[in-house]
């Protein structure tokens, strides 16, 4: 029987989680994404009905408006907790199901420590990056303002606290090639 090794990849917004995971994929590893699973949930009537019940104003014309929901949850911690209580169990259930029966498998889990989910994994890799580069990276890929980006950062674990966690820290303040080299070194130790 194959050993199933589940490895989480986490880090704050703009830290380079997706790039790191893309490098893993290019090296032949299977990687699942909580964000992708959530995107699938947003296509399902059962989940949308939960959102309509709890956040009716996010359906102004009868269709779900993600921007309205994002604005709401990042302004109101109780709303954020409500959304997480609806989404996270479903996301994790599907993620763990996908990860079953894989010898070595990775998962991009943005709110790993914030949700207390680190115990579900055999190993955690956390990406850290300087704040200015994180802000610029998010600006390039999204329409978020700097204030919105900072608000999201404030709702995530302080990167400095990651150094006190039981995880492998990857400092992502260099080039893509440097990140790839670090990824290969880490893999040689954990795989």
Tab-separated table of C-alpha atoms in Angstrom:
chain	number	residue	atom	x	y	z
A	1	UNK	CA	0.000	0.000	0.000
A	2	UNK	CA	1.281	3.443	-0.945
A	3	UNK	CA	1.962	5.959	1.756
A	4	UNK	CA	-0.237	9.050	1.395
A	5	UNK	CA	1.727	12.223	2.121
A	6	UNK	CA	-0.390	15.392	2.131
A	7	UNK	CA	1.549	18.654	1.943
A	8	UNK	CA	-0.071	22.072	2.349
A	9	UNK	CA	1.232	25.218	0.671
A	10	UNK	CA	0.162	28.426	2.362
A	11	UNK	CA	1.055	32.089	2.762
A	12	UNK	CA	-0.589	35.472	2.631
A	13	UNK	CA	-2.085	37.170	-0.395
A	14	UNK	CA	0.620	37.941	-2.960
A	15	UNK	CA	3.231	35.696	-1.335
A	16	UNK	CA	3.638	33.487	-4.405
A	17	UNK	CA	1.626	30.385	-3.445
A	18	UNK	CA	0.216	29.891	-6.928
A	19	UNK	CA	3.607	30.368	-8.583
A	20	UNK	CA	5.133	27.861	-6.159
A	21	UNK	CA	2.319	25.399	-6.941
A	22	UNK	CA	2.788	25.917	-10.675
A	23	UNK	CA	6.464	25.049	-10.232
A	24	UNK	CA	5.424	21.880	-8.389
A	25	UNK	CA	3.091	20.986	-11.270
A	26	UNK	CA	5.862	21.601	-13.809
A	27	UNK	CA	7.987	19.117	-11.848
A	28	UNK	CA	5.260	16.493	-12.167
A	29	UNK	CA	3.516	16.760	-8.804
A	30	UNK	CA	-0.229	16.791	-8.322
A	31	UNK	CA	-1.519	19.999	-6.730
A	32	UNK	CA	-5.044	20.897	-5.681
A	33	UNK	CA	-6.295	24.393	-4.883
A	34	UNK	CA	-8.859	25.439	-2.285
A	35	UNK	CA	-9.609	28.481	-4.458
A	36	UNK	CA	-10.455	26.202	-7.403
A	37	UNK	CA	-12.711	24.097	-5.210
A	38	UNK	CA	-14.468	27.252	-3.997
A	39	UNK	CA	-14.941	28.389	-7.601
A	40	UNK	CA	-16.658	25.044	-8.270
A	41	UNK	CA	-18.901	25.527	-5.218
A	42	UNK	CA	-20.012	28.886	-6.618
A	43	UNK	CA	-21.472	27.010	-9.597
A	44	UNK	CA	-23.642	24.765	-7.431
A	45	UNK	CA	-27.253	25.589	-6.550
A	46	UNK	CA	-27.034	24.034	-3.085
A	47	UNK	CA	-24.130	26.282	-2.072
A	48	UNK	CA	-25.606	29.372	-3.724
A	49	UNK	CA	-28.811	28.816	-1.753
A	50	UNK	CA	-26.751	28.988	1.466
A	51	UNK	CA	-25.279	32.284	0.294
A	52	UNK	CA	-28.702	33.682	-0.652
A	53	UNK	CA	-29.999	32.772	2.806
A	54	UNK	CA	-27.071	34.408	4.646
A	55	UNK	CA	-26.069	37.199	2.249
A	56	UNK	CA	-29.155	38.109	0.150
A	57	UNK	CA	-27.733	41.514	-0.838
A	58	UNK	CA	-24.990	39.671	-2.770
A	59	UNK	CA	-27.603	38.712	-5.381
A	60	UNK	CA	-28.768	42.196	-6.459
A	61	UNK	CA	-30.156	41.120	-9.838
A	62	UNK	CA	-30.745	37.485	-8.954
A	63	UNK	CA	-27.162	36.551	-9.837
A	64	UNK	CA	-24.327	36.141	-7.353
A	65	UNK	CA	-22.030	39.184	-7.108
A	66	UNK	CA	-18.669	38.113	-5.662
A	67	UNK	CA	-17.435	41.699	-5.320
A	68	UNK	CA	-20.316	42.634	-3.022
A	69	UNK	CA	-19.653	39.577	-0.853
A	70	UNK	CA	-15.914	40.319	-0.685
A	71	UNK	CA	-16.540	43.923	0.340
A	72	UNK	CA	-18.966	42.801	3.005
A	73	UNK	CA	-16.843	40.089	4.608
A	74	UNK	CA	-13.721	42.220	4.707
A	75	UNK	CA	-15.619	44.992	6.495
A	76	UNK	CA	-17.423	42.771	8.997
A	77	UNK	CA	-15.642	40.011	10.930
A	78	UNK	CA	-18.912	38.281	11.868
A	79	UNK	CA	-19.902	38.058	8.201
A	80	UNK	CA	-16.443	36.667	7.429
A	81	UNK	CA	-16.886	34.002	10.136
A	82	UNK	CA	-20.311	33.124	8.741
A	83	UNK	CA	-18.946	32.685	5.221
A	84	UNK	CA	-16.029	30.607	6.483
A	85	UNK	CA	-18.398	28.385	8.495
A	86	UNK	CA	-20.363	27.735	5.289
A	87	UNK	CA	-17.484	27.321	2.848
A	88	UNK	CA	-14.513	25.861	4.709
A	89	UNK	CA	-16.030	22.500	5.755
A	90	UNK	CA	-17.203	21.876	2.188
A	91	UNK	CA	-13.872	22.933	0.679
A	92	UNK	CA	-11.836	20.796	3.075
A	93	UNK	CA	-14.083	17.770	2.637
A	94	UNK	CA	-13.636	17.934	-1.141
A	95	UNK	CA	-9.931	18.702	-0.901
A	96	UNK	CA	-9.191	15.743	1.363
A	97	UNK	CA	-11.257	13.450	-0.875
A	98	UNK	CA	-9.207	14.552	-3.914
A	99	UNK	CA	-5.973	13.954	-1.995
A	100	UNK	CA	-6.861	10.375	-1.021
A	101	UNK	CA	-4.865	7.515	-2.498
A	102	UNK	CA	-2.082	9.770	-3.782
A	103	UNK	CA	1.461	8.922	-2.826
A	104	UNK	CA	2.592	12.550	-2.558
A	105	UNK	CA	0.140	15.366	-3.107
A	106	UNK	CA	0.133	19.112	-2.520
A	107	UNK	CA	-2.689	21.518	-1.713
A	108	UNK	CA	-2.739	25.296	-1.929
A	109	UNK	CA	-4.546	26.313	1.276
A	110	UNK	CA	-4.609	30.115	1.731
A	111	UNK	CA	-6.143	30.266	5.244
A	112	UNK	CA	-4.474	27.174	6.682
A	113	UNK	CA	-3.280	28.558	10.023
A	114	UNK	CA	-6.149	31.028	10.339
A	115	UNK	CA	-8.583	28.099	10.204
A	116	UNK	CA	-6.469	25.739	12.310
A	117	UNK	CA	-6.256	23.181	9.492
A	118	UNK	CA	-2.517	22.499	9.658
A	119	UNK	CA	-3.102	19.234	11.584
A	120	UNK	CA	-4.800	17.771	8.491
A	121	UNK	CA	-1.461	17.723	6.653
A	122	UNK	CA	1.784	15.830	7.053
A	123	UNK	CA	3.863	18.863	6.173
A	124	UNK	CA	3.285	22.593	5.645
A	125	UNK	CA	5.234	24.883	3.330
A	126	UNK	CA	4.657	28.598	3.983
A	127	UNK	CA	5.688	31.295	1.544
A	128	UNK	CA	6.738	34.701	2.814
A	129	UNK	CA	7.542	37.794	0.796
A	130	UNK	CA	8.158	41.431	1.581
A	131	UNK	CA	5.012	43.515	1.869
A	132	UNK	CA	5.719	45.895	-1.031
A	133	UNK	CA	6.261	43.043	-3.496
A	134	UNK	CA	3.100	41.328	-2.249
A	135	UNK	CA	1.075	44.484	-2.844
A	136	UNK	CA	2.522	44.942	-6.345
A	137	UNK	CA	1.915	41.290	-7.249
A	138	UNK	CA	-1.741	41.512	-6.245
A	139	UNK	CA	-2.216	44.836	-8.076
A	140	UNK	CA	-0.889	43.248	-11.275
A	141	UNK	CA	-3.279	40.302	-11.188
A	142	UNK	CA	-6.427	41.913	-9.796
A	143	UNK	CA	-8.462	45.086	-9.741
A	144	UNK	CA	-8.084	45.499	-6.003
A	145	UNK	CA	-6.991	48.864	-4.663
A	146	UNK	CA	-4.058	49.114	-2.295
A	147	UNK	CA	-6.483	49.717	0.588
A	148	UNK	CA	-8.400	46.538	-0.309
A	149	UNK	CA	-5.159	44.556	-0.522
A	150	UNK	CA	-4.013	45.838	2.864
A	151	UNK	CA	-7.409	44.969	4.334
A	152	UNK	CA	-7.043	41.387	3.104
A	153	UNK	CA	-3.517	41.220	4.513
A	154	UNK	CA	-4.837	42.326	7.906
A	155	UNK	CA	-7.339	39.436	7.814
A	156	UNK	CA	-4.570	36.878	7.322
A	157	UNK	CA	-1.873	35.578	9.619
A	158	UNK	CA	1.032	37.966	10.120
A	159	UNK	CA	3.898	36.479	8.048
A	160	UNK	CA	6.277	37.037	10.978
A	161	UNK	CA	4.220	34.532	12.998
A	162	UNK	CA	4.825	31.818	10.411
A	163	UNK	CA	8.409	31.515	11.649
A	164	UNK	CA	7.014	30.242	14.969
A	165	UNK	CA	4.861	27.594	13.291
A	166	UNK	CA	5.857	24.021	12.544
A	167	UNK	CA	6.414	24.547	8.832
A	168	UNK	CA	9.015	24.971	6.134
A	169	UNK	CA	9.455	28.660	5.332
A	170	UNK	CA	10.200	29.693	1.751
A	171	UNK	CA	11.331	33.276	1.370
A	172	UNK	CA	10.108	34.450	-2.030
A	173	UNK	CA	11.884	37.750	-2.532
A	174	UNK	CA	13.835	36.842	-5.646
A	175	UNK	CA	13.280	35.688	-9.202
A	176	UNK	CA	11.114	32.845	-10.469
A	177	UNK	CA	14.278	30.852	-11.159
A	178	UNK	CA	15.438	31.328	-7.563
A	179	UNK	CA	12.037	30.155	-6.320
A	180	UNK	CA	12.293	27.090	-8.546
A	181	UNK	CA	15.727	26.276	-7.105
A	182	UNK	CA	14.345	26.607	-3.563
A	183	UNK	CA	11.403	24.385	-4.492
A	184	UNK	CA	13.703	21.648	-5.790
A	185	UNK	CA	15.809	21.810	-2.595
A	186	UNK	CA	12.717	21.514	-0.412
A	187	UNK	CA	11.423	18.592	-2.441
A	188	UNK	CA	14.696	16.730	-1.994
A	189	UNK	CA	14.187	16.952	1.776
A	190	UNK	CA	10.485	16.118	2.099
A	191	UNK	CA	9.736	13.740	-0.779
